[in-house]
Short mmCIF file of C-alpha atoms in Angstrom, two decimals:
data_model
loop_
_atom_site.label_atom_id
_atom_site.label_comp_id
_atom_site.label_asym_id
_atom_site.label_seq_id
_atom_site.Cartn_x
_atom_site.Cartn_y
_atom_site.Cartn_z
CA MET A 1 -17.99 8.27 -9.71
CA SER A 2 -18.39 4.66 -10.12
CA PHE A 3 -15.78 2.56 -11.66
CA GLY A 4 -17.60 1.98 -15.24
CA PHE A 5 -17.47 3.78 -18.02
CA SER A 6 -16.12 7.09 -17.61
CA ARG A 7 -12.58 7.58 -19.04
CA LYS A 8 -13.40 9.70 -22.70
CA PHE A 9 -10.13 8.59 -25.00
CA SER A 10 -8.49 5.75 -25.99
CA ILE A 11 -4.76 5.05 -27.28
CA ASN A 12 -3.21 3.45 -30.10
CA ARG A 13 -0.68 0.67 -27.95
CA ASN A 14 2.45 1.06 -29.73
CA THR A 15 2.69 4.79 -31.73
CA GLY A 16 0.74 7.19 -28.81
CA VAL A 17 -1.70 8.42 -31.42
CA PRO A 18 -5.54 8.76 -29.86
CA ARG A 19 -7.90 6.08 -31.37
CA PRO A 20 -10.92 7.04 -33.60
CA CYS A 21 -12.95 5.45 -31.46
CA ARG A 22 -12.49 1.66 -29.30
CA ARG A 23 -15.05 -0.94 -27.92
CA PHE A 24 -14.77 0.35 -24.58
CA SER A 25 -14.67 3.64 -25.02
CA ILE A 26 -17.20 6.53 -24.44
CA GLY A 27 -15.81 9.78 -26.08
CA GLU A 28 -12.57 11.48 -27.89
CA PRO A 29 -10.32 12.62 -25.96
CA SER A 30 -8.66 15.82 -24.97
CA LEU A 31 -6.22 17.61 -26.59
CA ASN A 32 -4.78 18.31 -23.43
CA GLU A 33 -4.22 13.89 -22.71
CA ALA A 34 -3.42 13.26 -26.55
CA SER A 35 -0.54 15.50 -26.38
CA SER A 36 0.61 14.89 -23.11
CA LYS A 37 4.42 14.28 -22.44
CA ILE A 38 3.66 12.62 -19.52
CA HIS A 39 0.60 10.40 -21.00
CA ARG A 40 3.27 9.59 -23.53
CA GLN A 41 6.10 8.62 -21.11
CA PHE A 42 3.37 6.36 -18.97
CA ARG A 43 2.60 4.18 -21.90
CA ALA A 44 6.19 3.84 -23.26
CA ALA A 45 7.15 2.79 -20.04
CA HIS A 46 3.93 -0.19 -19.46
CA GLU A 47 3.22 -1.28 -23.26
CA GLY A 48 7.16 -3.65 -23.81
CA HIS A 49 8.32 -2.13 -27.15
CA LEU A 50 10.71 -5.02 -27.82
CA PRO A 51 13.98 -3.12 -26.22
CA HIS A 52 16.29 -6.69 -24.78
CA ALA A 53 15.41 -10.40 -25.94
CA GLY A 54 14.61 -11.80 -23.35
CA LEU A 55 13.90 -8.16 -20.69
CA ASP A 56 10.60 -7.26 -19.96
CA ALA A 57 10.43 -3.42 -19.70
CA THR A 58 7.30 -2.92 -18.00
CA ARG A 59 8.82 -5.02 -14.73
CA ALA A 60 11.68 -2.03 -14.76
CA SER A 61 9.72 1.00 -13.56
CA THR A 62 6.66 0.60 -12.23
CA GLY A 63 4.28 3.01 -9.57
CA VAL A 64 6.82 5.10 -7.47
CA VAL A 65 9.69 3.71 -8.95
CA TRP A 66 8.48 5.25 -12.18
CA CYS A 67 7.72 8.66 -10.61
CA THR A 68 11.00 8.80 -8.60
CA GLU A 69 12.55 8.59 -12.28
CA ARG A 70 10.36 11.38 -13.63
CA ALA A 71 11.73 13.04 -10.80
CA GLY A 72 15.21 12.72 -11.19
CA GLU A 73 14.86 13.95 -14.88
CA HIS A 74 14.02 17.28 -13.67
CA GLY A 75 17.19 16.76 -10.79
CA PHE A 76 15.62 15.10 -7.57
CA PHE A 77 18.30 13.32 -7.88
CA GLU A 78 20.93 16.16 -7.35
CA GLU A 79 18.96 18.04 -5.04
CA PRO A 80 16.67 15.78 -3.02
CA ASP A 81 16.44 18.22 0.04
CA LYS A 82 14.71 20.88 -1.93
CA TRP A 83 12.09 18.66 -3.14
CA ALA A 84 8.75 17.65 -1.43
CA ASN A 85 8.63 14.26 -1.77
CA LEU A 86 4.57 13.61 -0.94
CA GLY A 87 4.73 10.00 -3.80
CA GLN A 88 6.84 8.00 -1.15
CA GLY A 89 4.93 5.79 0.84
CA ALA A 90 7.33 6.43 3.58
CA PRO A 91 6.26 7.52 7.65
CA GLU A 92 9.03 10.13 8.69
CA VAL A 93 11.60 8.38 10.50
CA GLU A 94 13.38 11.02 12.89
CA ASP A 95 13.65 10.62 16.91
CA ASP A 96 11.11 13.35 16.50
CA ILE A 97 8.12 12.89 17.24
CA LYS A 98 6.47 13.13 21.14
CA GLY A 99 5.89 9.96 22.70
CA CYS A 100 7.38 8.26 20.58
CA PHE A 101 10.61 5.45 21.38
CA PRO A 102 14.48 6.37 20.75
CA ARG A 103 15.07 4.58 17.45
CA PRO A 104 18.57 2.18 18.13
CA THR A 105 21.45 4.39 16.56
CA HIS A 106 23.77 0.46 16.74
CA LEU A 107 23.87 -2.92 16.40
CA GLU A 108 25.86 -5.42 18.34
CA LEU A 109 26.91 -7.80 16.61
CA ASN A 110 27.65 -12.00 17.54
CA THR A 111 28.88 -14.81 15.91
CA ASP A 112 25.96 -16.17 15.38
CA SER A 113 24.89 -13.43 12.90
CA ARG A 114 27.36 -14.15 10.60
CA GLU A 115 25.46 -17.12 10.60
CA TYR A 116 22.92 -17.98 7.59
CA GLY A 117 19.52 -17.61 9.36
CA PRO A 118 16.56 -19.19 9.04
CA THR A 119 14.33 -18.64 6.12
CA ALA A 120 10.89 -18.41 8.50
CA GLY A 121 12.86 -16.02 10.82
CA ILE A 122 14.55 -16.33 14.56
CA LYS A 123 12.54 -18.24 17.01
CA PRO A 124 13.03 -15.12 19.48
CA LEU A 125 11.63 -12.13 17.36
CA ARG A 126 9.06 -15.22 16.26
CA GLU A 127 8.19 -15.56 19.45
CA ALA A 128 7.77 -12.02 19.94
CA VAL A 129 5.48 -11.35 17.09
CA ALA A 130 3.10 -13.66 18.26
CA HIS A 131 2.96 -12.43 22.17
CA LEU A 132 2.84 -8.92 20.49
CA TYR A 133 -0.45 -9.97 19.28
CA ASN A 134 -2.06 -12.20 21.69
CA GLU A 135 -1.69 -9.28 24.26
CA MET A 136 -2.83 -6.63 21.93
CA HIS A 137 -5.72 -8.63 20.67
CA ARG A 138 -5.86 -12.54 21.72
CA LYS A 139 -6.04 -11.67 25.45
CA GLY A 140 -8.52 -14.22 27.10
CA LYS A 141 -9.50 -16.08 23.61
CA PRO A 142 -8.32 -20.01 24.36
CA SER A 143 -6.70 -20.18 20.84
CA GLN A 144 -3.11 -18.47 20.79
CA TYR A 145 -0.60 -17.38 19.06
CA THR A 146 2.89 -19.48 19.12
CA TRP A 147 6.26 -18.99 16.91
CA GLU A 148 4.92 -21.60 14.26
CA ASN A 149 2.10 -19.00 13.79
CA VAL A 150 4.53 -16.62 12.92
CA ALA A 151 7.12 -15.68 9.74
CA ILE A 152 10.03 -13.27 9.50
CA VAL A 153 10.29 -12.02 6.05
CA PRO A 154 12.73 -9.36 3.93
CA GLY A 155 10.39 -6.50 4.02
CA GLY A 156 6.25 -6.37 2.69
CA ARG A 157 7.14 -7.33 -0.93
CA ALA A 158 8.57 -10.27 -0.20
CA GLY A 159 5.71 -11.50 2.34
CA LEU A 160 3.53 -10.11 -0.27
CA ILE A 161 5.60 -12.77 -2.54
CA ARG A 162 6.17 -15.13 -0.86
CA ILE A 163 2.79 -15.97 -0.05
CA ALA A 164 1.24 -16.01 -3.66
CA ALA A 165 4.26 -19.01 -3.71
CA VAL A 166 1.74 -21.51 -1.70
CA LEU A 167 -1.34 -19.83 -3.09
CA ASN A 168 -2.94 -23.55 -4.55
CA ASN A 169 -4.93 -22.83 -8.24
CA ALA A 170 -7.47 -20.62 -7.11
CA TYR A 171 -9.50 -18.01 -8.24
CA VAL A 172 -7.86 -14.68 -6.22
CA GLY A 173 -10.42 -11.45 -5.27
CA PHE A 174 -8.24 -8.35 -5.51
CA PHE A 175 -10.22 -4.79 -5.12
CA ILE A 176 -9.40 -0.98 -6.93
CA PRO A 177 -8.28 0.79 -6.40
CA ASP A 178 -5.38 -1.13 -3.60
CA TYR A 179 -1.75 -1.74 -2.70
CA THR A 180 0.39 -1.21 -5.68
CA ALA A 181 3.06 -4.33 -5.31
CA TYR A 182 -0.21 -6.22 -5.74
CA ASN A 183 0.05 -6.09 -9.67
CA GLU A 184 3.28 -7.97 -9.48
CA MET A 185 2.52 -10.26 -6.47
CA LEU A 186 -1.26 -10.86 -8.86
CA SER A 187 0.83 -11.53 -12.16
CA LEU A 188 4.10 -13.66 -11.48
CA PHE A 189 3.18 -16.41 -10.76
CA LYS A 190 0.51 -18.75 -12.73
CA ASN A 191 -1.30 -20.84 -10.26
CA PHE A 192 -3.80 -18.55 -9.69
CA ALA A 193 -6.18 -16.65 -11.30
CA ALA A 194 -6.28 -12.35 -10.38
CA VAL A 195 -10.36 -11.03 -10.22
CA PRO A 196 -10.37 -7.66 -10.11
CA VAL A 197 -13.43 -6.20 -8.07
CA PRO A 198 -14.06 -2.61 -8.73
CA LEU A 199 -14.76 -0.22 -5.49
CA SER A 200 -17.46 3.09 -5.87
CA GLU A 201 -16.24 6.59 -5.21
CA GLU A 202 -20.44 7.00 -4.05
CA ASP A 203 -19.75 4.52 -1.40
CA GLY A 204 -15.89 6.16 0.35
CA TYR A 205 -14.63 2.91 -1.55
CA HIS A 206 -16.00 0.97 1.06
CA ILE A 207 -15.51 -3.02 1.24
CA HIS A 208 -18.43 -4.52 2.40
CA PRO A 209 -19.54 -7.27 3.46
CA ASN A 210 -22.11 -8.70 0.91
CA LYS A 211 -19.34 -7.72 -1.40
CA ILE A 212 -16.71 -9.77 -0.24
CA ALA A 213 -20.00 -12.55 0.13
CA GLU A 214 -20.76 -12.07 -3.81
CA GLU A 215 -17.20 -13.12 -4.68
CA ILE A 216 -16.94 -16.12 -2.49
CA ALA A 217 -20.17 -17.40 -4.47
CA ARG A 218 -18.64 -16.92 -7.45
CA GLY A 219 -15.92 -18.90 -6.55
CA THR A 220 -13.69 -16.93 -5.22
CA GLY A 221 -10.72 -18.64 -3.27
CA VAL A 222 -8.44 -15.81 -1.84
CA ILE A 223 -9.07 -12.64 -0.83
CA ILE A 224 -6.34 -9.75 -0.82
CA THR A 225 -6.07 -6.15 0.35
CA SER A 226 -4.49 -3.74 2.36
CA ASN A 227 -6.43 -2.68 5.72
CA PRO A 228 -6.19 0.19 6.38
CA ARG A 229 -6.47 0.76 2.62
CA ASN A 230 -3.93 2.08 0.11
CA PRO A 231 -4.27 4.42 -1.77
CA THR A 232 -8.27 6.20 0.48
CA GLY A 233 -7.30 6.29 3.70
CA ARG A 234 -10.52 4.07 4.89
CA VAL A 235 -10.60 0.41 7.40
CA VAL A 236 -12.93 -2.05 7.28
CA ALA A 237 -12.66 -2.08 11.16
CA ASN A 238 -15.33 -4.61 13.36
CA PRO A 239 -18.24 -5.59 13.30
CA GLU A 240 -18.19 -5.95 9.55
CA LEU A 241 -14.83 -6.64 9.70
CA ALA A 242 -15.48 -9.12 12.46
CA GLU A 243 -18.02 -10.42 9.63
CA ILE A 244 -15.68 -11.38 6.13
CA GLN A 245 -13.91 -13.41 8.70
CA ASP A 246 -17.24 -15.12 9.26
CA ILE A 247 -17.86 -15.48 5.34
CA CYS A 248 -14.66 -16.10 4.31
CA ARG A 249 -14.34 -19.01 6.97
CA GLU A 250 -14.08 -22.94 5.71
CA ARG A 251 -14.76 -20.81 2.38
CA ALA A 252 -11.58 -18.65 1.50
CA THR A 253 -8.11 -17.79 2.25
CA LEU A 254 -8.58 -13.50 3.97
CA VAL A 255 -5.18 -12.66 3.13
CA SER A 256 -5.10 -9.07 5.33
CA ASP A 257 -2.16 -6.29 4.44
CA GLU A 258 -1.83 -4.62 7.90
CA PHE A 259 1.13 -2.55 7.46
CA TYR A 260 -1.10 0.58 7.92
CA ALA A 261 -2.69 -0.99 11.13
CA GLY A 262 -1.18 1.89 13.85
CA TYR A 263 -2.21 4.15 11.77
CA ASN A 264 -5.64 4.32 13.10
CA TYR A 265 -7.85 7.67 14.04
CA THR A 266 -10.76 5.81 13.63
CA SER A 267 -10.79 5.73 18.07
CA ASP A 268 -9.62 8.82 19.09
CA CYS A 269 -5.90 7.87 19.21
CA ASP A 270 -5.58 5.86 21.82
CA GLY A 271 -3.84 3.19 21.41
CA THR A 272 -5.92 0.54 19.46
CA THR A 273 -4.47 -0.76 16.00
CA ILE A 274 -6.76 -2.93 13.86
CA SER A 275 -6.18 -6.85 12.79
CA ALA A 276 -8.83 -9.26 11.63
CA ALA A 277 -6.15 -10.80 14.66
CA GLU A 278 -9.02 -9.91 16.69
CA ASN A 279 -11.81 -11.83 14.99
CA VAL A 280 -9.64 -15.16 14.93
CA ILE A 281 -11.88 -18.11 16.34
CA ASP A 282 -8.41 -21.25 15.70
CA VAL A 283 -4.98 -19.54 14.84
CA ASP A 284 -4.83 -22.82 12.87
CA GLU A 285 -7.97 -23.46 11.44
CA ASP A 286 -9.17 -19.72 9.95
CA ASP A 287 -7.58 -19.41 6.94
CA VAL A 288 -6.95 -15.89 8.04
CA LEU A 289 -2.99 -14.14 6.81
CA ILE A 290 -1.83 -11.15 8.14
CA ILE A 291 1.49 -9.12 7.10
CA ASP A 292 2.94 -6.06 8.63
CA GLY A 293 6.21 -5.06 9.91
CA LEU A 294 8.34 -2.63 11.47
CA THR A 295 8.28 -0.73 7.82
CA LYS A 296 5.71 1.93 8.42
CA ARG A 297 4.21 1.91 12.41
CA PHE A 298 7.21 1.46 13.49
CA ARG A 299 8.78 3.84 11.32
CA LEU A 300 11.55 1.83 9.38
CA PRO A 301 11.27 0.94 6.28
CA GLY A 302 14.70 0.57 5.97
CA TRP A 303 15.10 -2.33 7.98
CA ARG A 304 12.94 -4.79 6.00
CA VAL A 305 12.06 -6.68 8.59
CA ALA A 306 8.40 -7.98 7.95
CA TRP A 307 5.63 -10.81 9.14
CA ILE A 308 3.28 -12.65 8.30
CA ILE A 309 0.70 -14.60 10.64
CA GLY A 310 -1.11 -17.56 10.38
CA PRO A 311 -2.28 -20.92 10.60
CA LYS A 312 0.69 -23.19 11.21
CA GLU A 313 0.56 -25.56 7.82
CA PHE A 314 0.75 -22.00 6.11
CA ILE A 315 3.43 -20.82 7.69
CA LYS A 316 5.86 -23.77 7.61
CA ALA A 317 5.12 -23.20 3.93
CA ILE A 318 5.59 -19.77 3.89
CA GLY A 319 8.74 -20.06 5.85
CA SER A 320 10.09 -22.98 3.56
CA CYS A 321 9.47 -21.12 -0.70
CA GLY A 322 12.36 -18.28 0.78
CA SER A 323 14.53 -20.44 0.26
CA TYR A 324 14.46 -20.19 -3.16
CA LEU A 325 12.88 -16.59 -3.21
CA ASP A 326 15.03 -14.52 -1.01
CA GLY A 327 16.87 -15.55 0.93
CA GLY A 328 15.73 -14.71 4.87
CA THR A 329 15.76 -11.53 6.72
CA ASN A 330 18.53 -10.39 7.90
CA VAL A 331 20.01 -11.33 11.18
CA PRO A 332 21.05 -8.84 13.53
CA PHE A 333 18.27 -6.58 12.03
CA GLN A 334 15.75 -9.33 13.70
CA GLU A 335 17.64 -9.59 16.96
CA ALA A 336 17.52 -5.56 17.35
CA ALA A 337 13.71 -5.67 17.02
CA ILE A 338 13.17 -8.19 19.56
CA PRO A 339 12.89 -5.39 22.57
CA MET A 340 10.53 -2.91 20.31
CA LEU A 341 7.50 -5.65 20.60
CA GLU A 342 7.15 -5.36 24.09
CA PRO A 343 3.49 -4.70 24.20
CA GLU A 344 3.65 -1.86 26.50
CA LEU A 345 6.40 -0.35 24.43
CA VAL A 346 4.34 -0.66 21.54
CA LYS A 347 0.60 0.96 22.70
CA LYS A 348 2.40 4.34 23.86
CA GLU A 349 3.97 4.27 20.69
CA MET A 350 0.78 4.15 18.96
CA ILE A 351 -1.01 6.83 20.60
CA ALA A 352 2.00 8.75 19.93
CA LEU A 353 2.36 7.99 16.14
CA GLN A 354 -1.64 8.73 16.15
CA ARG A 355 -1.60 11.99 17.76
CA HIS A 356 1.10 12.81 15.35
CA PHE A 357 0.31 11.97 12.27
CA ARG A 358 -3.59 12.60 12.97
CA ASP A 359 -2.26 16.26 13.46
CA LYS A 360 -0.69 15.88 9.96
CA ARG A 361 -3.16 14.80 7.80
CA ASP A 362 -5.75 17.97 9.29
CA TYR A 363 -2.98 19.90 8.69
CA VAL A 364 -2.75 18.78 4.92
CA VAL A 365 -6.96 18.19 4.23
CA GLY A 366 -7.21 22.02 5.89
CA ARG A 367 -4.51 23.12 2.71
CA LEU A 368 -5.92 20.77 0.35
CA ARG A 369 -9.34 22.30 0.93
CA ALA A 370 -8.19 25.98 0.58
CA ILE A 371 -6.55 25.51 -1.84
CA GLY A 372 -9.54 24.40 -4.06
CA PHE A 373 -9.52 20.87 -3.78
CA SER A 374 -13.31 18.64 -2.79
CA ILE A 375 -12.57 16.46 -0.39
CA LYS A 376 -15.62 14.74 0.54
CA ILE A 377 -13.90 11.91 2.92
CA VAL A 378 -11.00 12.85 5.51
CA PRO A 379 -9.51 9.66 5.75
CA ASP A 380 -9.96 7.86 8.63
CA SER A 381 -6.55 5.62 8.50
CA THR A 382 -2.99 5.75 7.43
CA PHE A 383 -0.93 8.47 5.42
CA TYR A 384 -3.14 8.83 2.37
CA LEU A 385 -4.80 10.93 0.82
CA TRP A 386 -6.75 10.30 -2.43
CA LEU A 387 -7.82 13.24 -4.69
CA ASN A 388 -9.78 13.31 -6.83
CA LEU A 389 -8.85 16.14 -9.44
CA GLU A 390 -12.03 16.80 -11.60
CA GLY A 391 -12.88 20.22 -10.00
CA LEU A 392 -9.16 21.74 -11.02
CA PRO A 393 -8.57 23.47 -14.06
CA GLY A 394 -8.64 21.50 -17.14
CA PRO A 395 -4.64 21.11 -18.07
CA ILE A 396 -4.04 19.74 -14.89
CA SER A 397 -7.36 18.05 -14.17
CA ASP A 398 -6.25 14.63 -14.34
CA GLY A 399 -3.53 12.27 -12.36
CA LEU A 400 -0.34 12.34 -15.05
CA ASN A 401 -0.27 15.73 -15.86
CA PHE A 402 -1.27 17.37 -12.43
CA PHE A 403 2.09 15.15 -12.09
CA GLN A 404 4.23 16.69 -14.61
CA ALA A 405 3.42 19.95 -13.34
CA CYS A 406 4.40 19.15 -9.81
CA LEU A 407 7.26 18.45 -11.06
CA GLU A 408 7.96 21.80 -12.71
CA GLU A 409 7.62 22.84 -8.58
CA LYS A 410 9.06 20.48 -6.77
CA VAL A 411 6.43 18.06 -5.65
CA ILE A 412 6.02 14.12 -6.07
CA VAL A 413 2.81 12.82 -6.14
CA VAL A 414 1.77 9.78 -7.16
CA PRO A 415 -0.63 9.21 -10.43
CA GLY A 416 -3.98 7.63 -9.59
CA ILE A 417 -3.75 4.82 -12.65
CA PHE A 418 -0.53 3.09 -10.71
CA PHE A 419 -3.62 1.90 -7.85
CA ASP A 420 -5.08 0.58 -10.98
CA LEU A 421 -4.61 -2.84 -10.29
CA ASN A 422 -3.71 -4.77 -13.71
CA PRO A 423 -2.15 -7.75 -12.93
CA ALA A 424 -0.60 -9.11 -16.87
CA ARG A 425 -2.05 -6.16 -18.65
CA ARG A 426 -5.62 -7.88 -19.23
CA ARG A 427 -7.68 -4.78 -19.29
CA ASP A 428 -7.55 -1.54 -20.53
CA LEU A 429 -6.59 0.83 -18.27
CA PHE A 430 -7.31 4.42 -20.93
CA ASP A 431 -11.13 4.45 -19.37
CA SER A 432 -9.53 3.97 -16.11
CA PRO A 433 -12.03 6.74 -13.81
CA CYS A 434 -8.33 6.35 -11.71
CA HIS A 435 -6.61 8.31 -13.85
CA HIS A 436 -8.11 11.56 -12.56
CA PHE A 437 -6.84 10.75 -9.31
CA ILE A 438 -3.51 11.40 -7.18
CA ARG A 439 -2.46 9.51 -3.78
CA PHE A 440 -0.34 12.20 -1.73
CA SER A 441 1.52 11.52 1.11
CA TYR A 442 1.32 12.70 4.84
CA GLY A 443 4.00 10.44 5.88
CA PRO A 444 7.24 12.88 5.46
CA LYS A 445 8.03 15.81 7.97
CA MET A 446 5.55 18.99 8.45
CA GLU A 447 8.51 21.37 7.00
CA THR A 448 8.53 18.86 3.35
CA LEU A 449 4.66 18.61 4.20
CA LYS A 450 3.71 22.67 3.78
CA LYS A 451 6.33 22.87 0.96
CA GLY A 452 4.34 20.46 -1.00
CA CYS A 453 1.47 21.84 -0.27
CA ASP A 454 2.55 25.35 -1.26
CA GLY A 455 4.07 24.06 -4.70
CA ILE A 456 0.58 22.32 -4.81
CA GLU A 457 -0.68 25.99 -4.23
CA ARG A 458 1.99 27.65 -7.01
CA VAL A 459 0.61 24.58 -9.56
CA VAL A 460 -3.01 25.67 -9.11
CA ASN A 461 -2.49 29.30 -9.71
CA LYS A 462 -0.77 28.94 -12.59
#
């Protein structure tokens, strides 16, 4: 299935009633989808509908947040331990993974940490990040990262917003499907125009170098993508990644979201991480911005410590704009992060992480195939499965209705429609092929995955 006209119905966005036809639709709604409560809730939450003067209600409930709110209506907030939350894009955070170092359980707070910290981050942590990337990705290369090539930011979303704030008047290319938070990044600022680039399921949602060349040829000046990729679980590795960077060099800025770089199963779990830093020729001339942090591969999403790496001129602007966007990152947590970034410690951590999460991936793939899901390509990175529902019984063959059915069994997944990015809502998504997908996270502990698979099996058996 490619990203063409495959959606079978259209909806009046104000009334929720199916329209007889639309310009971009090729068929009538199924009775199941047209009468679905969860479809009506989705449309109501994402169309604004004038609830309060001055409020854009579509900003208040997006992606995983919307899914969690719907789960809350079924009792999730009162008894979360009885649920299998396979929707939240977070890894397990306990110290139970064999071979992983124990996380800090307390912080030493000195008087200096009570002061405002620099919006670009404290120098010792910036130095530690630069050293880690030089050791893991730039050994033997004449151009090396320094602390001035690193900005510390309070989480990935804040980092994306900072990057968006400093982009110039350009076309920004983004891929479909991709990370839901790009919607806000690409629509909050008016200094650039976002251009969608659909990827094909038949091609495994792969980003080919020629696709990048086509976008640059039509004037795209910035390319943003997650790599490894959320939600498909695929990765662009060398030599193709190097070819993409060669195409972009001196022609476009590449923003590489590498939060899942540690979840790499392509090299037999030897601790190798995927990064565009490997192919940068000059750290101050190559327009490559890399964003990562403690959230995913160090399994510390609550700390909100992340970093952006790139040319000094970019980093200076990114650090400065933190003064009016987010105020900077918590200083005590920055200080606590420094010893975690010792390169040998990180390498051992990545080996343990990759082995553990590959085992979880293999478990859920086996369970889901036995239940009846068609999984053509096993993901080679991240901790996500991008599941096609079209082979399931009609009432649960689209993401929103499958999500609703899972709530009845105390299981949370994310409907695929949220990954069909639509900044500023310029496109009609009711023909989106992402409607027939869900994202399944195998980030949680194994006992949660077993509980979730059991619930999904009950859904399908009904």
